[in-house]
Amino acid sequence: MGPVCKPWGPSPPLPTAYITLDEDTAHPQLILSAGRKSVRCGNTYQAVPDNPKRYDTFHCVLGQEIFVSGRHFWEVDVEMEKGGAWAMGVAKESMKRKGPIDPGPQEGILALSHCRGNYWALTSPDHTALTLTQTPRRIRVYLDFQGQEVAFFNADNQDWLFTFPLALLNGERIHPWFGVELMVQLHLKEPPS
């Protein structure tokens, strides 16, 4: 599946969504900030209660917010040391939480990732390599139920990165989704007050 280019221009056309991380879904190695706006991966498992919502194999966490209609966007600052890996996007509420996950549309995830210096759109059956003009320090995620798409931009220079058709998630309730490995910290940007 190739990308569909439909940029939304240089400035956001709607207010920033307020996103917080859902601690009940976080893999036990993930460490959330007190305000649930940042996440990083620790070296050890934390003593957290198991529950059906919690990821137990892949280092990921959902956003607390659920979207079913409208147009929304949020921005994520990426702090990464050499060798770090991350992924971010959206996931359908019913996606699998237990056992191995191969992030992509087949698992109910529409996301971008960075691994070993390369950027990818997590398409299926094969991931799509992205060519970037500048390494993004902040990623903007657009979720558009009206246009039926999820689009990603480099928020630093407004470059469009990739667009997925939202139909791949079969009309389900949608959460923001984040994957975090060692040497990475993701910060959800606060909306302007």
JSON list of C-alpha atoms in Angstrom, two decimals:
[
{"chain": "A", "resi": 1, "resn": "MET", "atom": "CA", "xyz": [0.00, 0.00, 0.00]},
{"chain": "A", "resi": 2, "resn": "GLY", "atom": "CA", "xyz": [1.46, 3.35, -1.00]},
{"chain": "A", "resi": 3, "resn": "PRO", "atom": "CA", "xyz": [1.02, 6.67, 0.79]},
{"chain": "A", "resi": 4, "resn": "VAL", "atom": "CA", "xyz": [-1.79, 9.03, -0.02]},
{"chain": "A", "resi": 5, "resn": "CYS", "atom": "CA", "xyz": [-0.68, 12.68, 0.02]},
{"chain": "A", "resi": 6, "resn": "LYS", "atom": "CA", "xyz": [-3.26, 15.06, 1.41]},
{"chain": "A", "resi": 7, "resn": "PRO", "atom": "CA", "xyz": [-1.42, 17.64, 3.52]},
{"chain": "A", "resi": 8, "resn": "TRP", "atom": "CA", "xyz": [-3.43, 19.95, 5.74]},
{"chain": "A", "resi": 9, "resn": "GLY", "atom": "CA", "xyz": [-1.25, 23.00, 5.22]},
{"chain": "A", "resi": 10, "resn": "PRO", "atom": "CA", "xyz": [1.39, 24.57, 7.44]},
{"chain": "A", "resi": 11, "resn": "SER", "atom": "CA", "xyz": [-0.80, 25.54, 10.40]},
{"chain": "A", "resi": 12, "resn": "PRO", "atom": "CA", "xyz": [-3.21, 23.29, 12.30]},
{"chain": "A", "resi": 13, "resn": "PRO", "atom": "CA", "xyz": [-6.84, 23.86, 11.27]},
{"chain": "A", "resi": 14, "resn": "LEU", "atom": "CA", "xyz": [-8.28, 22.81, 14.64]},
{"chain": "A", "resi": 15, "resn": "PRO", "atom": "CA", "xyz": [-7.41, 22.90, 18.35]},
{"chain": "A", "resi": 16, "resn": "THR", "atom": "CA", "xyz": [-4.88, 20.45, 19.78]},
{"chain": "A", "resi": 17, "resn": "ALA", "atom": "CA", "xyz": [-6.47, 17.42, 21.44]},
{"chain": "A", "resi": 18, "resn": "TYR", "atom": "CA", "xyz": [-5.62, 16.99, 25.12]},
{"chain": "A", "resi": 19, "resn": "ILE", "atom": "CA", "xyz": [-4.05, 13.52, 25.37]},
{"chain": "A", "resi": 20, "resn": "THR", "atom": "CA", "xyz": [-2.97, 11.69, 28.52]},
{"chain": "A", "resi": 21, "resn": "LEU", "atom": "CA", "xyz": [-1.52, 8.19, 28.81]},
{"chain": "A", "resi": 22, "resn": "ASP", "atom": "CA", "xyz": [-3.62, 5.34, 30.22]},
{"chain": "A", "resi": 23, "resn": "GLU", "atom": "CA", "xyz": [-1.52, 3.77, 33.00]},
{"chain": "A", "resi": 24, "resn": "ASP", "atom": "CA", "xyz": [-3.81, 0.71, 33.08]},
{"chain": "A", "resi": 25, "resn": "THR", "atom": "CA", "xyz": [-2.65, -0.21, 29.55]},
{"chain": "A", "resi": 26, "resn": "ALA", "atom": "CA", "xyz": [1.10, 0.48, 29.98]},
{"chain": "A", "resi": 27, "resn": "HIS", "atom": "CA", "xyz": [3.52, -2.44, 29.67]},
{"chain": "A", "resi": 28, "resn": "PRO", "atom": "CA", "xyz": [5.14, -3.06, 33.11]},
{"chain": "A", "resi": 29, "resn": "GLN", "atom": "CA", "xyz": [8.53, -1.73, 31.92]},
{"chain": "A", "resi": 30, "resn": "LEU", "atom": "CA", "xyz": [7.09, 1.61, 30.82]},
{"chain": "A", "resi": 31, "resn": "ILE", "atom": "CA", "xyz": [7.43, 4.52, 33.24]},
{"chain": "A", "resi": 32, "resn": "LEU", "atom": "CA", "xyz": [4.82, 7.28, 32.97]},
{"chain": "A", "resi": 33, "resn": "SER", "atom": "CA", "xyz": [5.30, 10.78, 34.35]},
{"chain": "A", "resi": 34, "resn": "ALA", "atom": "CA", "xyz": [3.12, 11.93, 37.24]},
{"chain": "A", "resi": 35, "resn": "GLY", "atom": "CA", "xyz": [0.89, 13.91, 34.88]},
{"chain": "A", "resi": 36, "resn": "ARG", "atom": "CA", "xyz": [0.73, 10.99, 32.40]},
{"chain": "A", "resi": 37, "resn": "LYS", "atom": "CA", "xyz": [2.11, 13.20, 29.59]},
{"chain": "A", "resi": 38, "resn": "SER", "atom": "CA", "xyz": [5.51, 11.44, 29.14]},
{"chain": "A", "resi": 39, "resn": "VAL", "atom": "CA", "xyz": [6.64, 7.84, 28.84]},
{"chain": "A", "resi": 40, "resn": "ARG", "atom": "CA", "xyz": [9.99, 6.05, 28.79]},
{"chain": "A", "resi": 41, "resn": "CYS", "atom": "CA", "xyz": [11.09, 2.42, 29.04]},
{"chain": "A", "resi": 42, "resn": "GLY", "atom": "CA", "xyz": [12.85, 1.26, 32.20]},
{"chain": "A", "resi": 43, "resn": "ASN", "atom": "CA", "xyz": [15.25, -1.64, 32.64]},
{"chain": "A", "resi": 44, "resn": "THR", "atom": "CA", "xyz": [13.05, -3.62, 35.02]},
{"chain": "A", "resi": 45, "resn": "TYR", "atom": "CA", "xyz": [9.43, -4.65, 35.38]},
{"chain": "A", "resi": 46, "resn": "GLN", "atom": "CA", "xyz": [7.39, -2.56, 37.79]},
{"chain": "A", "resi": 47, "resn": "ALA", "atom": "CA", "xyz": [4.99, -4.14, 40.27]},
{"chain": "A", "resi": 48, "resn": "VAL", "atom": "CA", "xyz": [1.75, -3.18, 38.56]},
{"chain": "A", "resi": 49, "resn": "PRO", "atom": "CA", "xyz": [-1.52, -5.11, 38.61]},
{"chain": "A", "resi": 50, "resn": "ASP", "atom": "CA", "xyz": [-2.23, -7.25, 35.59]},
{"chain": "A", "resi": 51, "resn": "ASN", "atom": "CA", "xyz": [-5.54, -6.58, 33.89]},
{"chain": "A", "resi": 52, "resn": "PRO", "atom": "CA", "xyz": [-7.08, -7.36, 30.49]},
{"chain": "A", "resi": 53, "resn": "LYS", "atom": "CA", "xyz": [-6.21, -3.87, 29.19]},
{"chain": "A", "resi": 54, "resn": "ARG", "atom": "CA", "xyz": [-2.47, -4.02, 29.97]},
{"chain": "A", "resi": 55, "resn": "TYR", "atom": "CA", "xyz": [0.09, -4.87, 27.27]},
{"chain": "A", "resi": 56, "resn": "ASP", "atom": "CA", "xyz": [2.29, -7.71, 28.52]},
{"chain": "A", "resi": 57, "resn": "THR", "atom": "CA", "xyz": [4.79, -8.32, 25.70]},
{"chain": "A", "resi": 58, "resn": "PHE", "atom": "CA", "xyz": [5.21, -5.27, 23.44]},
{"chain": "A", "resi": 59, "resn": "HIS", "atom": "CA", "xyz": [6.37, -2.04, 25.16]},
{"chain": "A", "resi": 60, "resn": "CYS", "atom": "CA", "xyz": [3.34, 0.09, 24.39]},
{"chain": "A", "resi": 61, "resn": "VAL", "atom": "CA", "xyz": [0.67, 2.23, 26.01]},
{"chain": "A", "resi": 62, "resn": "LEU", "atom": "CA", "xyz": [-2.61, 3.76, 24.86]},
{"chain": "A", "resi": 63, "resn": "GLY", "atom": "CA", "xyz": [-3.83, 7.28, 25.25]},
{"chain": "A", "resi": 64, "resn": "GLN", "atom": "CA", "xyz": [-6.68, 7.61, 27.75]},
{"chain": "A", "resi": 65, "resn": "GLU", "atom": "CA", "xyz": [-8.88, 9.44, 25.23]},
{"chain": "A", "resi": 66, "resn": "ILE", "atom": "CA", "xyz": [-11.27, 7.65, 22.87]},
{"chain": "A", "resi": 67, "resn": "PHE", "atom": "CA", "xyz": [-12.28, 9.14, 19.51]},
{"chain": "A", "resi": 68, "resn": "VAL", "atom": "CA", "xyz": [-15.30, 8.14, 17.46]},
{"chain": "A", "resi": 69, "resn": "SER", "atom": "CA", "xyz": [-15.91, 11.17, 15.20]},
{"chain": "A", "resi": 70, "resn": "GLY", "atom": "CA", "xyz": [-14.61, 14.58, 14.19]},
{"chain": "A", "resi": 71, "resn": "ARG", "atom": "CA", "xyz": [-11.09, 15.79, 13.40]},
{"chain": "A", "resi": 72, "resn": "HIS", "atom": "CA", "xyz": [-8.31, 15.80, 16.01]},
{"chain": "A", "resi": 73, "resn": "PHE", "atom": "CA", "xyz": [-4.57, 16.28, 16.22]},
{"chain": "A", "resi": 74, "resn": "TRP", "atom": "CA", "xyz": [-1.85, 15.98, 18.83]},
{"chain": "A", "resi": 75, "resn": "GLU", "atom": "CA", "xyz": [1.90, 16.46, 18.87]},
{"chain": "A", "resi": 76, "resn": "VAL", "atom": "CA", "xyz": [4.59, 14.29, 20.44]},
{"chain": "A", "resi": 77, "resn": "ASP", "atom": "CA", "xyz": [8.12, 15.44, 21.27]},
{"chain": "A", "resi": 78, "resn": "VAL", "atom": "CA", "xyz": [10.72, 12.71, 20.76]},
{"chain": "A", "resi": 79, "resn": "GLU", "atom": "CA", "xyz": [13.86, 12.53, 22.92]},
{"chain": "A", "resi": 80, "resn": "MET", "atom": "CA", "xyz": [16.09, 9.78, 21.63]},
{"chain": "A", "resi": 81, "resn": "GLU", "atom": "CA", "xyz": [19.62, 8.56, 22.08]},
{"chain": "A", "resi": 82, "resn": "LYS", "atom": "CA", "xyz": [21.44, 6.75, 19.29]},
{"chain": "A", "resi": 83, "resn": "GLY", "atom": "CA", "xyz": [19.98, 3.28, 18.94]},
{"chain": "A", "resi": 84, "resn": "GLY", "atom": "CA", "xyz": [16.58, 4.20, 20.36]},
{"chain": "A", "resi": 85, "resn": "ALA", "atom": "CA", "xyz": [13.33, 2.97, 18.83]},
{"chain": "A", "resi": 86, "resn": "TRP", "atom": "CA", "xyz": [9.74, 4.23, 19.03]},
{"chain": "A", "resi": 87, "resn": "ALA", "atom": "CA", "xyz": [6.39, 4.00, 17.29]},
{"chain": "A", "resi": 88, "resn": "MET", "atom": "CA", "xyz": [3.27, 6.16, 17.48]},
{"chain": "A", "resi": 89, "resn": "GLY", "atom": "CA", "xyz": [-0.12, 6.47, 15.88]},
{"chain": "A", "resi": 90, "resn": "VAL", "atom": "CA", "xyz": [-3.60, 5.20, 16.64]},
{"chain": "A", "resi": 91, "resn": "ALA", "atom": "CA", "xyz": [-5.12, 1.83, 17.55]},
{"chain": "A", "resi": 92, "resn": "LYS", "atom": "CA", "xyz": [-8.61, 0.39, 17.60]},
{"chain": "A", "resi": 93, "resn": "GLU", "atom": "CA", "xyz": [-9.97, -0.24, 21.08]},
{"chain": "A", "resi": 94, "resn": "SER", "atom": "CA", "xyz": [-10.36, -3.99, 20.55]},
{"chain": "A", "resi": 95, "resn": "MET", "atom": "CA", "xyz": [-6.73, -4.62, 19.55]},
{"chain": "A", "resi": 96, "resn": "LYS", "atom": "CA", "xyz": [-4.88, -7.50, 21.18]},
{"chain": "A", "resi": 97, "resn": "ARG", "atom": "CA", "xyz": [-3.02, -6.61, 24.40]},
{"chain": "A", "resi": 98, "resn": "LYS", "atom": "CA", "xyz": [-1.51, -9.97, 25.38]},
{"chain": "A", "resi": 99, "resn": "GLY", "atom": "CA", "xyz": [1.29, -11.90, 23.70]},
{"chain": "A", "resi": 100, "resn": "PRO", "atom": "CA", "xyz": [3.40, -10.90, 20.68]},
{"chain": "A", "resi": 101, "resn": "ILE", "atom": "CA", "xyz": [2.21, -7.98, 18.54]},
{"chain": "A", "resi": 102, "resn": "ASP", "atom": "CA", "xyz": [3.34, -7.14, 15.01]},
{"chain": "A", "resi": 103, "resn": "PRO", "atom": "CA", "xyz": [2.29, -3.46, 14.89]},
{"chain": "A", "resi": 104, "resn": "GLY", "atom": "CA", "xyz": [0.36, -2.70, 11.72]},
{"chain": "A", "resi": 105, "resn": "PRO", "atom": "CA", "xyz": [-3.17, -2.60, 10.28]},
{"chain": "A", "resi": 106, "resn": "GLN", "atom": "CA", "xyz": [-3.58, -6.37, 10.76]},
{"chain": "A", "resi": 107, "resn": "GLU", "atom": "CA", "xyz": [-3.28, -5.77, 14.54]},
{"chain": "A", "resi": 108, "resn": "GLY", "atom": "CA", "xyz": [-5.52, -2.68, 14.51]},
{"chain": "A", "resi": 109, "resn": "ILE", "atom": "CA", "xyz": [-2.63, -0.16, 14.59]},
{"chain": "A", "resi": 110, "resn": "LEU", "atom": "CA", "xyz": [-1.90, 2.67, 12.14]},
{"chain": "A", "resi": 111, "resn": "ALA", "atom": "CA", "xyz": [1.51, 4.09, 13.06]},
{"chain": "A", "resi": 112, "resn": "LEU", "atom": "CA", "xyz": [4.95, 5.36, 12.13]},
{"chain": "A", "resi": 113, "resn": "SER", "atom": "CA", "xyz": [8.13, 4.04, 13.72]},
{"chain": "A", "resi": 114, "resn": "HIS", "atom": "CA", "xyz": [11.81, 4.78, 14.06]},
{"chain": "A", "resi": 115, "resn": "CYS", "atom": "CA", "xyz": [14.33, 1.97, 14.43]},
{"chain": "A", "resi": 116, "resn": "ARG", "atom": "CA", "xyz": [18.10, 1.86, 13.81]},
{"chain": "A", "resi": 117, "resn": "GLY", "atom": "CA", "xyz": [18.13, 5.30, 12.19]},
{"chain": "A", "resi": 118, "resn": "ASN", "atom": "CA", "xyz": [15.32, 4.50, 9.74]},
{"chain": "A", "resi": 119, "resn": "TYR", "atom": "CA", "xyz": [11.72, 5.73, 9.65]},
{"chain": "A", "resi": 120, "resn": "TRP", "atom": "CA", "xyz": [8.87, 3.46, 8.61]},
{"chain": "A", "resi": 121, "resn": "ALA", "atom": "CA", "xyz": [5.13, 3.54, 8.06]},
{"chain": "A", "resi": 122, "resn": "LEU", "atom": "CA", "xyz": [3.89, 0.30, 9.65]},
{"chain": "A", "resi": 123, "resn": "THR", "atom": "CA", "xyz": [1.96, -0.89, 6.59]},
{"chain": "A", "resi": 124, "resn": "SER", "atom": "CA", "xyz": [1.07, -4.52, 5.93]},
{"chain": "A", "resi": 125, "resn": "PRO", "atom": "CA", "xyz": [2.28, -6.99, 4.77]},
{"chain": "A", "resi": 126, "resn": "ASP", "atom": "CA", "xyz": [5.55, -5.02, 4.43]},
{"chain": "A", "resi": 127, "resn": "HIS", "atom": "CA", "xyz": [6.51, -1.78, 6.16]},
{"chain": "A", "resi": 128, "resn": "THR", "atom": "CA", "xyz": [7.01, 1.29, 3.95]},
{"chain": "A", "resi": 129, "resn": "ALA", "atom": "CA", "xyz": [10.38, 3.08, 4.26]},
{"chain": "A", "resi": 130, "resn": "LEU", "atom": "CA", "xyz": [10.09, 6.87, 4.59]},
{"chain": "A", "resi": 131, "resn": "THR", "atom": "CA", "xyz": [12.55, 9.37, 3.15]},
{"chain": "A", "resi": 132, "resn": "LEU", "atom": "CA", "xyz": [12.78, 12.42, 5.40]},
{"chain": "A", "resi": 133, "resn": "THR", "atom": "CA", "xyz": [14.37, 15.77, 4.59]},
{"chain": "A", "resi": 134, "resn": "GLN", "atom": "CA", "xyz": [14.92, 16.45, 8.31]},
{"chain": "A", "resi": 135, "resn": "THR", "atom": "CA", "xyz": [14.93, 14.31, 11.44]},
{"chain": "A", "resi": 136, "resn": "PRO", "atom": "CA", "xyz": [11.71, 15.17, 13.30]},
{"chain": "A", "resi": 137, "resn": "ARG", "atom": "CA", "xyz": [11.94, 16.19, 16.95]},
{"chain": "A", "resi": 138, "resn": "ARG", "atom": "CA", "xyz": [8.15, 16.52, 17.13]},
{"chain": "A", "resi": 139, "resn": "ILE", "atom": "CA", "xyz": [5.57, 14.42, 15.29]},
{"chain": "A", "resi": 140, "resn": "ARG", "atom": "CA", "xyz": [2.04, 15.68, 14.59]},
{"chain": "A", "resi": 141, "resn": "VAL", "atom": "CA", "xyz": [-0.69, 13.03, 14.33]},
{"chain": "A", "resi": 142, "resn": "TYR", "atom": "CA", "xyz": [-3.99, 13.93, 12.61]},
{"chain": "A", "resi": 143, "resn": "LEU", "atom": "CA", "xyz": [-7.04, 11.72, 13.09]},
{"chain": "A", "resi": 144, "resn": "ASP", "atom": "CA", "xyz": [-9.77, 12.70, 10.64]},
{"chain": "A", "resi": 145, "resn": "PHE", "atom": "CA", "xyz": [-13.04, 10.76, 10.74]},
{"chain": "A", "resi": 146, "resn": "GLN", "atom": "CA", "xyz": [-14.58, 13.06, 8.12]},
{"chain": "A", "resi": 147, "resn": "GLY", "atom": "CA", "xyz": [-11.77, 12.48, 5.63]},
{"chain": "A", "resi": 148, "resn": "GLN", "atom": "CA", "xyz": [-11.35, 8.87, 6.83]},
{"chain": "A", "resi": 149, "resn": "GLU", "atom": "CA", "xyz": [-7.60, 9.09, 7.31]},
{"chain": "A", "resi": 150, "resn": "VAL", "atom": "CA", "xyz": [-4.73, 9.24, 9.79]},
{"chain": "A", "resi": 151, "resn": "ALA", "atom": "CA", "xyz": [-1.92, 11.55, 8.65]},
{"chain": "A", "resi": 152, "resn": "PHE", "atom": "CA", "xyz": [1.54, 12.18, 10.11]},
{"chain": "A", "resi": 153, "resn": "PHE", "atom": "CA", "xyz": [3.68, 15.31, 9.81]},
{"chain": "A", "resi": 154, "resn": "ASN", "atom": "CA", "xyz": [7.04, 16.57, 10.98]},
{"chain": "A", "resi": 155, "resn": "ALA", "atom": "CA", "xyz": [5.77, 19.39, 13.22]},
{"chain": "A", "resi": 156, "resn": "ASP", "atom": "CA", "xyz": [9.15, 21.15, 13.03]},
{"chain": "A", "resi": 157, "resn": "ASN", "atom": "CA", "xyz": [9.00, 21.95, 9.31]},
{"chain": "A", "resi": 158, "resn": "GLN", "atom": "CA", "xyz": [5.40, 20.93, 8.41]},
{"chain": "A", "resi": 159, "resn": "ASP", "atom": "CA", "xyz": [6.61, 18.14, 6.07]},
{"chain": "A", "resi": 160, "resn": "TRP", "atom": "CA", "xyz": [3.98, 15.51, 5.38]},
{"chain": "A", "resi": 161, "resn": "LEU", "atom": "CA", "xyz": [5.26, 12.02, 6.27]},
{"chain": "A", "resi": 162, "resn": "PHE", "atom": "CA", "xyz": [2.52, 9.47, 5.54]},
{"chain": "A", "resi": 163, "resn": "THR", "atom": "CA", "xyz": [-1.25, 8.92, 5.45]},
{"chain": "A", "resi": 164, "resn": "PHE", "atom": "CA", "xyz": [-3.22, 5.76, 6.25]},
{"chain": "A", "resi": 165, "resn": "PRO", "atom": "CA", "xyz": [-6.88, 5.21, 5.31]},
{"chain": "A", "resi": 166, "resn": "LEU", "atom": "CA", "xyz": [-8.92, 5.02, 8.52]},
{"chain": "A", "resi": 167, "resn": "ALA", "atom": "CA", "xyz": [-11.10, 2.29, 6.97]},
{"chain": "A", "resi": 168, "resn": "LEU", "atom": "CA", "xyz": [-8.33, -0.18, 7.91]},
{"chain": "A", "resi": 169, "resn": "LEU", "atom": "CA", "xyz": [-9.65, 0.02, 11.50]},
{"chain": "A", "resi": 170, "resn": "ASN", "atom": "CA", "xyz": [-13.21, -0.98, 10.53]},
{"chain": "A", "resi": 171, "resn": "GLY", "atom": "CA", "xyz": [-15.12, 1.88, 12.18]},
{"chain": "A", "resi": 172, "resn": "GLU", "atom": "CA", "xyz": [-14.02, 1.11, 15.74]},
{"chain": "A", "resi": 173, "resn": "ARG", "atom": "CA", "xyz": [-13.39, 3.46, 18.67]},
{"chain": "A", "resi": 174, "resn": "ILE", "atom": "CA", "xyz": [-9.86, 4.84, 18.37]},
{"chain": "A", "resi": 175, "resn": "HIS", "atom": "CA", "xyz": [-7.12, 5.52, 20.96]},
{"chain": "A", "resi": 176, "resn": "PRO", "atom": "CA", "xyz": [-3.77, 7.25, 20.52]},
{"chain": "A", "resi": 177, "resn": "TRP", "atom": "CA", "xyz": [-1.08, 4.53, 20.61]},
{"chain": "A", "resi": 178, "resn": "PHE", "atom": "CA", "xyz": [2.62, 4.67, 21.56]},
{"chain": "A", "resi": 179, "resn": "GLY", "atom": "CA", "xyz": [5.47, 2.14, 21.49]},
{"chain": "A", "resi": 180, "resn": "VAL", "atom": "CA", "xyz": [8.65, 2.97, 23.43]},
{"chain": "A", "resi": 181, "resn": "GLU", "atom": "CA", "xyz": [11.95, 1.09, 23.68]},
{"chain": "A", "resi": 182, "resn": "LEU", "atom": "CA", "xyz": [15.05, 1.88, 25.75]},
{"chain": "A", "resi": 183, "resn": "MET", "atom": "CA", "xyz": [16.87, 5.19, 25.09]},
{"chain": "A", "resi": 184, "resn": "VAL", "atom": "CA", "xyz": [13.66, 6.99, 24.10]},
{"chain": "A", "resi": 185, "resn": "GLN", "atom": "CA", "xyz": [11.27, 9.31, 25.90]},
{"chain": "A", "resi": 186, "resn": "LEU", "atom": "CA", "xyz": [8.03, 10.58, 24.35]},
{"chain": "A", "resi": 187, "resn": "HIS", "atom": "CA", "xyz": [6.35, 13.76, 25.62]},
{"chain": "A", "resi": 188, "resn": "LEU", "atom": "CA", "xyz": [2.78, 14.66, 24.74]},
{"chain": "A", "resi": 189, "resn": "LYS", "atom": "CA", "xyz": [2.72, 18.36, 23.98]},
{"chain": "A", "resi": 190, "resn": "GLU", "atom": "CA", "xyz": [0.32, 20.41, 26.11]},
{"chain": "A", "resi": 191, "resn": "PRO", "atom": "CA", "xyz": [-2.33, 22.25, 24.12]},
{"chain": "A", "resi": 192, "resn": "PRO", "atom": "CA", "xyz": [-1.96, 26.05, 24.27]},
{"chain": "A", "resi": 193, "resn": "SER", "atom": "CA", "xyz": [-4.00, 27.56, 27.13]}
]
